[in-house]
Coordinates of C-alpha atoms in Angstrom, one line a residue:
G11 CA -189.0 -155.6 73.7
S12 CA -188.1 -154.1 70.7
Y13 CA -190.1 -151.3 71.9
P14 CA -188.3 -147.9 73.4
T15 CA -190.9 -147.4 76.1
S16 CA -194.1 -149.3 77.5
Y17 CA -196.6 -150.2 75.0
I18 CA -199.1 -147.2 74.0
P19 CA -202.0 -148.5 72.7
T20 CA -202.7 -146.3 69.6
Y21 CA -205.8 -147.8 67.8
G22 CA -204.7 -146.5 64.3
V23 CA -204.6 -143.0 65.7
S24 CA -201.0 -141.2 66.5
Q25 CA -200.7 -140.9 70.3
T26 CA -198.2 -139.0 72.4
R27 CA -197.2 -140.5 75.4
A28 CA -197.5 -138.4 78.6
I29 CA -194.7 -137.5 81.1
D30 CA -193.5 -139.8 83.9
A31 CA -193.4 -138.3 87.1
C32 CA -194.1 -139.3 90.5
V33 CA -195.0 -137.4 93.8
K34 CA -195.1 -138.6 97.5
T35 CA -196.3 -136.4 99.9
G36 CA -196.2 -136.6 104.0
I37 CA -193.0 -138.8 103.9
S38 CA -190.7 -136.2 106.4
S39 CA -190.0 -139.8 108.2
L40 CA -188.4 -141.3 104.9
I41 CA -186.1 -138.5 104.3
G42 CA -183.0 -137.1 106.2
Q43 CA -184.4 -133.8 108.2
T44 CA -181.0 -132.9 109.4
E45 CA -178.7 -134.7 106.8
G46 CA -179.2 -137.0 103.8
T47 CA -178.1 -138.1 100.1
I48 CA -180.2 -137.4 97.2
Y49 CA -178.7 -139.6 94.0
V50 CA -180.2 -140.0 90.5
E51 CA -178.5 -141.8 87.6
L52 CA -180.1 -140.5 84.2
D53 CA -179.5 -140.5 80.5
K54 CA -179.8 -136.9 79.0
D55 CA -181.1 -136.7 75.2
F56 CA -180.5 -133.2 74.7
A57 CA -179.2 -130.0 76.8
A58 CA -182.7 -128.5 77.7
A59 CA -183.0 -126.1 80.6
S60 CA -185.6 -126.6 83.6
E61 CA -185.6 -130.1 83.6
R62 CA -186.7 -131.8 87.0
Y63 CA -184.8 -135.1 88.0
V64 CA -185.4 -135.7 91.5
A65 CA -186.4 -133.2 94.7
I66 CA -187.4 -133.2 98.1
G67 CA -189.2 -130.2 99.6
D68 CA -192.3 -129.2 101.4
G69 CA -194.7 -128.2 98.3
T70 CA -193.2 -124.6 97.9
T71 CA -190.3 -123.2 96.2
S72 CA -189.1 -121.8 99.6
N73 CA -187.7 -125.1 101.1
R74 CA -186.6 -127.5 98.9
M75 CA -183.3 -129.6 97.7
M76 CA -183.2 -130.7 94.2
I77 CA -181.0 -132.4 91.3
I78 CA -182.3 -130.2 88.4
G79 CA -181.6 -129.6 84.5
G80 CA -179.7 -125.7 84.8
T81 CA -179.0 -123.4 82.2
G82 CA -177.5 -124.2 78.8
G83 CA -178.5 -128.2 79.6
S84 CA -176.1 -128.1 82.9
I85 CA -176.8 -130.4 85.4
R86 CA -177.5 -128.4 89.1
G87 CA -177.9 -128.8 92.7
F88 CA -180.1 -126.5 94.6
I89 CA -181.2 -126.0 98.1
S90 CA -183.4 -122.9 99.4
N91 CA -184.4 -123.0 103.2
S92 CA -187.5 -120.4 103.9
G93 CA -186.9 -118.9 100.1
V94 CA -183.0 -118.2 100.8
I95 CA -180.7 -119.8 98.4
Q96 CA -178.3 -122.1 100.2
F97 CA -176.3 -124.2 97.9
D98 CA -176.8 -123.4 93.9
N99 CA -174.0 -125.3 91.7
S100 CA -173.9 -126.7 88.2
T101 CA -172.0 -128.4 85.7
G102 CA -171.7 -127.3 82.1
S103 CA -173.9 -128.6 79.6
A104 CA -174.1 -132.3 80.0
V105 CA -175.8 -134.6 77.3
G106 CA -175.7 -138.3 78.1
N107 CA -175.3 -140.8 81.0
H108 CA -174.6 -139.4 84.4
K109 CA -174.6 -140.2 87.8
I110 CA -175.4 -137.3 89.9
A111 CA -175.6 -137.3 94.1
L112 CA -176.5 -134.2 96.2
A113 CA -175.4 -134.7 99.8
Y114 CA -176.6 -132.4 102.6
A115 CA -176.3 -131.6 106.2
N116 CA -175.8 -128.1 108.2
N117 CA -173.0 -126.6 107.0
D118 CA -171.4 -129.7 104.9
I119 CA -173.0 -129.7 101.4
A120 CA -171.5 -132.0 98.7
F121 CA -172.3 -132.2 94.9
Y122 CA -171.1 -135.1 93.0
V123 CA -171.5 -135.6 89.0
D124 CA -169.7 -138.8 87.6
G125 CA -167.4 -139.4 90.2
I126 CA -165.9 -135.9 90.0
Q127 CA -166.6 -133.4 93.1
I128 CA -168.6 -130.2 91.5
A129 CA -168.7 -128.3 94.8
L130 CA -168.8 -128.3 98.4
D131 CA -170.3 -125.8 100.6
T132 CA -169.6 -125.2 104.5
S133 CA -172.0 -122.4 105.2
A134 CA -175.6 -124.1 104.6
T135 CA -178.5 -124.5 106.4
I136 CA -181.2 -127.3 105.6
P137 CA -184.9 -126.8 105.1
A138 CA -187.7 -129.5 106.9
V139 CA -189.2 -131.2 103.9
S140 CA -191.8 -133.9 103.8
N141 CA -192.4 -134.8 100.0
L142 CA -190.7 -136.2 97.4
Y143 CA -191.1 -135.3 93.4
V144 CA -189.5 -137.5 90.5
G145 CA -189.8 -136.0 86.9
T146 CA -192.2 -132.8 88.4
H147 CA -192.0 -129.4 89.6
E148 CA -193.0 -129.4 93.3
T149 CA -195.6 -127.0 92.4
G150 CA -197.3 -128.8 89.5
L151 CA -195.7 -127.3 86.8
S152 CA -194.5 -129.5 83.9
E153 CA -190.7 -129.8 83.6
S154 CA -190.1 -133.2 82.4
L155 CA -186.9 -134.7 82.3
N156 CA -185.8 -135.0 78.2
G157 CA -184.1 -138.7 78.4
G158 CA -184.6 -141.5 80.2
M159 CA -184.1 -142.1 84.6
K160 CA -182.5 -145.2 85.5
Q161 CA -182.4 -144.9 89.1
A162 CA -183.3 -142.3 92.0
L163 CA -182.8 -142.5 95.4
V164 CA -182.9 -140.5 98.9
F165 CA -180.5 -141.6 101.7
K166 CA -181.6 -140.8 105.6
T167 CA -177.7 -139.8 106.0
R168 CA -174.9 -137.7 104.5
L169 CA -172.9 -140.1 102.7
T170 CA -169.0 -139.3 102.8
N171 CA -167.4 -137.5 100.0
A172 CA -165.5 -140.9 99.5
E173 CA -169.0 -142.7 99.2
L174 CA -170.2 -140.1 96.8
A175 CA -167.1 -140.2 94.3
S176 CA -167.8 -144.2 94.4
L177 CA -171.7 -144.3 94.0
T178 CA -171.6 -141.7 91.1
T179 CA -168.3 -142.9 89.4
I180 CA -169.7 -144.1 86.0

């Protein structure tokens, strides 16, 4: 209808909408353990840092793969295995609608934003992960998306670079 969000009953008193966040734990069988792809389409309202879009991890900050908001409002792809950064790359400031993919396999990482290859890496190891986080931090910290998420997907296979370019093209 005419509302920018779902209905919030206010009963005549000003109300603030809580953040939308989703966590699903114990789903390692649904997440590619040696290869996969994380995808998100979102609309950033403004250039905030420390926004969480979508991540897979083990519940710690040591083992995780993420598409997040970075410094200066950038879009950042990040992988950490046993606390060692394996991949960390970002775009410039990015307000507006974006399609983003982070594809991973041992020694084969690709990061695409809006049909453009941002980075490749051929020397990364992949952590074991079992949890999915959408719009929230794996340790429960509030780092919500300042905008709207249109779609988030996790593939159990590493899509080809041609598939990544096609999937992320606006």
